[in-house]
Amino acid sequence: MDKIYSSLSWGATEVAHTHKIASDLALNIKPGVVIYLLGDLGAGKTTFVRGFLQALGYKGKVKSPTYTLVEPYDMPDYTVNHFDLYRIEDFRELAQIGLDEYFTEQSICLVEWPDKGQPVLPGADLTCYIDKIDAQDARIIRIDALSARGETVLSRL
Ligand code: ADP
Ligand code: MG
């Protein structure tokens, strides 16, 4: 078990709440941070990334890069790399795309289905769990800091 430095959780009863939490995170993030997104299919991981990117000024479509594994978004100060590893069958597929190019001090990485990327995927500074608590729109969102760097970000929220 990784050490948890600190933790925050929220109830999000609609998409707008999830976007607000993602937006607060985006506005307090620092380049170099790695965020794992955890939760079932349809929990809201991609929705969270959409809120994150929109807060940084991105106006285009945000689609999960299920087949390409990663979609980079160039922002003025850094690149946001959105990974979706759901379709990976062998972690070597991920090693092949050249992870060193994506996990840099000038980028922020958000990773859906990080378990599929082990053992080559770099570790997370923050893990964001999204739980569907009923059949409707309510979610519980919890963010844990797993590094000092992650803790610094979380302390600003
Ligand atoms: P995932 O990437 O986890 O598979 P998506 O973000 O693609 O999930 O889909 C989540 C779906 O749930 C979207 O259709 C979204 O509109 C819907 N949804 C409803 N309520 C919420 C909420 N509170 N937070 C996030 N998504 C929600
Ligand atoms: Mg998704």
CSV table of C-alpha atoms and ligand atoms in Angstrom, one decimal:
chain,number,residue,atom,x,y,z
A,1,MET,CA,0.0,0.0,0.0
A,2,ASP,CA,1.2,3.5,-0.9
A,3,LYS,CA,1.3,6.0,1.9
A,4,ILE,CA,-1.6,8.5,1.7
A,5,TYR,CA,-0.4,12.0,2.6
A,6,SER,CA,-3.8,13.6,2.7
A,7,SER,CA,-7.3,13.1,1.3
A,8,LEU,CA,-10.3,15.1,0.3
A,9,SER,CA,-13.8,14.0,-0.7
A,10,TRP,CA,-16.9,15.6,-2.1
A,11,GLY,CA,-20.4,14.6,-3.1
A,12,ALA,CA,-21.2,15.5,-6.7
A,13,THR,CA,-24.9,15.2,-7.5
A,14,GLU,CA,-24.6,16.3,-11.1
A,15,VAL,CA,-22.1,16.7,-13.9
A,16,ALA,CA,-21.6,20.4,-13.1
A,17,HIS,CA,-20.3,19.4,-9.6
A,18,THR,CA,-17.8,17.0,-11.0
A,19,HIS,CA,-16.7,19.7,-13.5
A,20,LYS,CA,-16.3,22.2,-10.6
A,21,ILE,CA,-14.0,19.8,-8.6
A,22,ALA,CA,-12.0,19.0,-11.7
A,23,SER,CA,-11.7,22.7,-12.5
A,24,ASP,CA,-10.5,23.6,-9.0
A,25,LEU,CA,-7.9,20.9,-9.3
A,26,ALA,CA,-6.8,22.2,-12.8
A,27,LEU,CA,-6.4,25.7,-11.5
A,28,ASN,CA,-4.2,24.6,-8.7
A,29,ILE,CA,-2.1,22.0,-10.5
A,30,LYS,CA,1.6,22.2,-11.2
A,31,PRO,CA,3.5,20.7,-14.2
A,32,GLY,CA,5.0,17.3,-13.4
A,33,VAL,CA,1.9,16.0,-11.6
A,34,VAL,CA,0.5,12.5,-12.4
A,35,ILE,CA,-3.1,11.8,-11.6
A,36,TYR,CA,-4.7,8.4,-11.8
A,37,LEU,CA,-8.5,8.3,-12.4
A,38,LEU,CA,-10.2,5.3,-10.8
A,39,GLY,CA,-13.8,4.1,-11.0
A,40,ASP,CA,-16.1,1.8,-13.0
A,41,LEU,CA,-17.0,2.3,-16.7
A,42,GLY,CA,-19.4,5.3,-16.8
A,43,ALA,CA,-18.4,6.6,-13.4
A,44,GLY,CA,-17.2,9.9,-14.8
A,45,LYS,CA,-13.5,9.7,-15.4
A,46,THR,CA,-13.6,11.2,-18.9
A,47,THR,CA,-16.1,13.8,-17.7
A,48,PHE,CA,-13.7,14.8,-15.0
A,49,VAL,CA,-10.9,15.2,-17.6
A,50,ARG,CA,-13.3,17.4,-19.7
A,51,GLY,CA,-13.9,19.7,-16.7
A,52,PHE,CA,-10.2,19.8,-16.1
A,53,LEU,CA,-9.3,20.8,-19.7
A,54,GLN,CA,-12.1,23.3,-20.0
A,55,ALA,CA,-10.9,25.1,-16.8
A,56,LEU,CA,-7.5,25.5,-18.5
A,57,GLY,CA,-9.2,27.1,-21.5
A,58,TYR,CA,-9.6,24.2,-23.9
A,59,LYS,CA,-12.7,24.6,-26.0
A,60,GLY,CA,-12.6,21.6,-28.3
A,61,LYS,CA,-14.0,18.0,-27.9
A,62,VAL,CA,-12.6,15.7,-25.2
A,63,LYS,CA,-12.9,12.1,-26.2
A,64,SER,CA,-11.3,9.2,-24.4
A,65,PRO,CA,-8.3,8.0,-26.4
A,66,THR,CA,-9.3,4.4,-26.2
A,67,TYR,CA,-7.5,3.2,-29.3
A,68,THR,CA,-4.5,5.6,-29.4
A,69,LEU,CA,-4.0,5.3,-25.6
A,70,VAL,CA,-3.0,8.9,-25.2
A,71,GLU,CA,-4.3,12.3,-26.4
A,72,PRO,CA,-2.0,15.3,-25.7
A,73,TYR,CA,-3.4,18.8,-25.2
A,74,ASP,CA,-1.0,21.6,-25.7
A,75,MET,CA,-1.7,24.5,-23.2
A,76,PRO,CA,0.3,27.7,-23.0
A,77,ASP,CA,2.5,26.6,-20.1
A,78,TYR,CA,2.5,22.8,-20.4
A,79,THR,CA,0.9,19.8,-22.1
A,80,VAL,CA,-1.9,17.8,-20.6
A,81,ASN,CA,-1.7,14.1,-21.5
A,82,HIS,CA,-4.9,12.2,-21.2
A,83,PHE,CA,-4.4,8.4,-21.1
A,84,ASP,CA,-7.1,5.7,-21.4
A,85,LEU,CA,-5.5,2.3,-20.9
A,86,TYR,CA,-8.8,0.3,-20.9
A,87,ARG,CA,-8.0,-1.6,-24.1
A,88,ILE,CA,-4.4,-2.5,-23.2
A,89,GLU,CA,-3.9,-6.3,-23.1
A,90,ASP,CA,-0.2,-6.2,-22.5
A,91,PHE,CA,1.8,-3.4,-20.8
A,92,ARG,CA,4.4,-3.6,-23.6
A,93,GLU,CA,1.9,-1.8,-25.8
A,94,LEU,CA,2.3,1.1,-23.5
A,95,ALA,CA,6.1,0.8,-23.2
A,96,GLN,CA,6.2,1.1,-27.0
A,97,ILE,CA,4.6,4.5,-27.2
A,98,GLY,CA,7.6,6.0,-25.4
A,99,LEU,CA,6.4,7.0,-21.9
A,100,ASP,CA,9.4,9.2,-21.2
A,101,GLU,CA,8.0,11.7,-23.8
A,102,TYR,CA,4.8,12.1,-21.9
A,103,PHE,CA,5.8,11.9,-18.3
A,104,THR,CA,7.9,15.0,-18.0
A,105,GLU,CA,8.3,18.0,-15.7
A,106,GLN,CA,6.5,20.1,-18.4
A,107,SER,CA,3.4,18.0,-18.5
A,108,ILE,CA,0.4,16.9,-16.5
A,109,CYS,CA,-0.8,13.3,-17.0
A,110,LEU,CA,-4.3,12.1,-16.3
A,111,VAL,CA,-4.6,8.3,-16.6
A,112,GLU,CA,-7.8,6.3,-16.8
A,113,TRP,CA,-7.4,2.5,-16.0
A,114,PRO,CA,-3.9,2.8,-14.7
A,115,ASP,CA,-3.9,-0.8,-13.5
A,116,LYS,CA,-3.5,-1.9,-17.1
A,117,GLY,CA,-0.3,0.1,-17.4
A,118,GLN,CA,1.6,-1.7,-14.6
A,119,PRO,CA,4.4,-2.2,-14.1
A,120,VAL,CA,5.7,0.4,-16.7
A,121,LEU,CA,3.4,3.3,-15.9
A,122,PRO,CA,5.0,6.0,-13.6
A,123,GLY,CA,3.4,6.3,-10.2
A,124,ALA,CA,0.7,8.8,-9.2
A,125,ASP,CA,1.0,12.0,-7.1
A,126,LEU,CA,-2.8,12.0,-6.9
A,127,THR,CA,-5.4,9.3,-7.2
A,128,CYS,CA,-9.0,10.4,-8.0
A,129,TYR,CA,-11.7,7.8,-7.2
A,130,ILE,CA,-15.1,8.4,-8.7
A,131,ASP,CA,-17.9,6.2,-7.3
A,132,LYS,CA,-21.4,5.9,-8.7
A,133,ILE,CA,-23.6,5.7,-5.6
A,134,ASP,CA,-26.9,5.1,-7.3
A,135,ALA,CA,-28.3,4.7,-10.8
A,136,GLN,CA,-28.7,8.4,-11.3
A,137,ASP,CA,-26.2,11.3,-11.4
A,138,ALA,CA,-24.8,11.2,-7.8
A,139,ARG,CA,-21.1,10.5,-7.4
A,140,ILE,CA,-18.6,10.5,-4.5
A,141,ILE,CA,-15.3,11.8,-5.6
A,142,ARG,CA,-12.2,11.3,-3.4
A,143,ILE,CA,-8.7,12.5,-4.2
A,144,ASP,CA,-5.8,11.1,-2.3
A,145,ALA,CA,-2.3,12.6,-2.3
A,146,LEU,CA,0.4,10.0,-2.6
A,147,SER,CA,3.4,12.3,-2.7
A,148,ALA,CA,4.6,15.5,-1.1
A,149,ARG,CA,4.0,17.2,-4.5
A,150,GLY,CA,0.4,15.8,-4.6
A,151,GLU,CA,-0.2,17.0,-1.1
A,152,THR,CA,0.9,20.5,-2.0
A,153,VAL,CA,-1.7,20.6,-4.8
A,154,LEU,CA,-4.5,19.1,-2.6
A,155,SER,CA,-3.8,21.6,0.2
A,156,ARG,CA,-4.8,24.4,-2.1
A,157,LEU,CA,-8.3,22.9,-2.8
B,1,ADP,P1,-15.8,7.0,-17.6
B,1,ADP,O1,-14.8,7.7,-18.3
B,1,ADP,O2,-15.6,6.8,-16.1
B,1,ADP,O3,-16.1,5.6,-18.2
B,1,ADP,P2,-17.6,9.0,-18.6
B,1,ADP,O4,-17.1,10.2,-18.1
B,1,ADP,O5,-17.3,8.6,-20.0
B,1,ADP,O6,-17.2,7.8,-17.7
B,1,ADP,O7,-19.2,8.9,-18.5
B,1,ADP,C1,-19.9,9.3,-17.3
B,1,ADP,C2,-21.3,9.5,-17.7
B,1,ADP,O8,-22.1,9.7,-16.5
B,1,ADP,C3,-21.5,10.6,-18.6
B,1,ADP,O9,-22.5,10.3,-19.6
B,1,ADP,C4,-22.0,11.7,-17.7
B,1,ADP,O10,-22.8,12.7,-18.3
B,1,ADP,C5,-22.7,11.0,-16.7
B,1,ADP,N1,-22.8,11.6,-15.3
B,1,ADP,C6,-24.0,11.8,-14.7
B,1,ADP,N2,-23.8,12.4,-13.5
B,1,ADP,C7,-22.4,12.6,-13.4
B,1,ADP,C8,-21.6,13.1,-12.4
B,1,ADP,N3,-22.1,13.6,-11.2
B,1,ADP,N4,-20.3,13.2,-12.6
B,1,ADP,C9,-19.8,12.6,-13.7
B,1,ADP,N5,-20.5,12.1,-14.7
B,1,ADP,C10,-21.8,12.0,-14.6
B,2,MG,MG,-13.5,7.2,-19.9
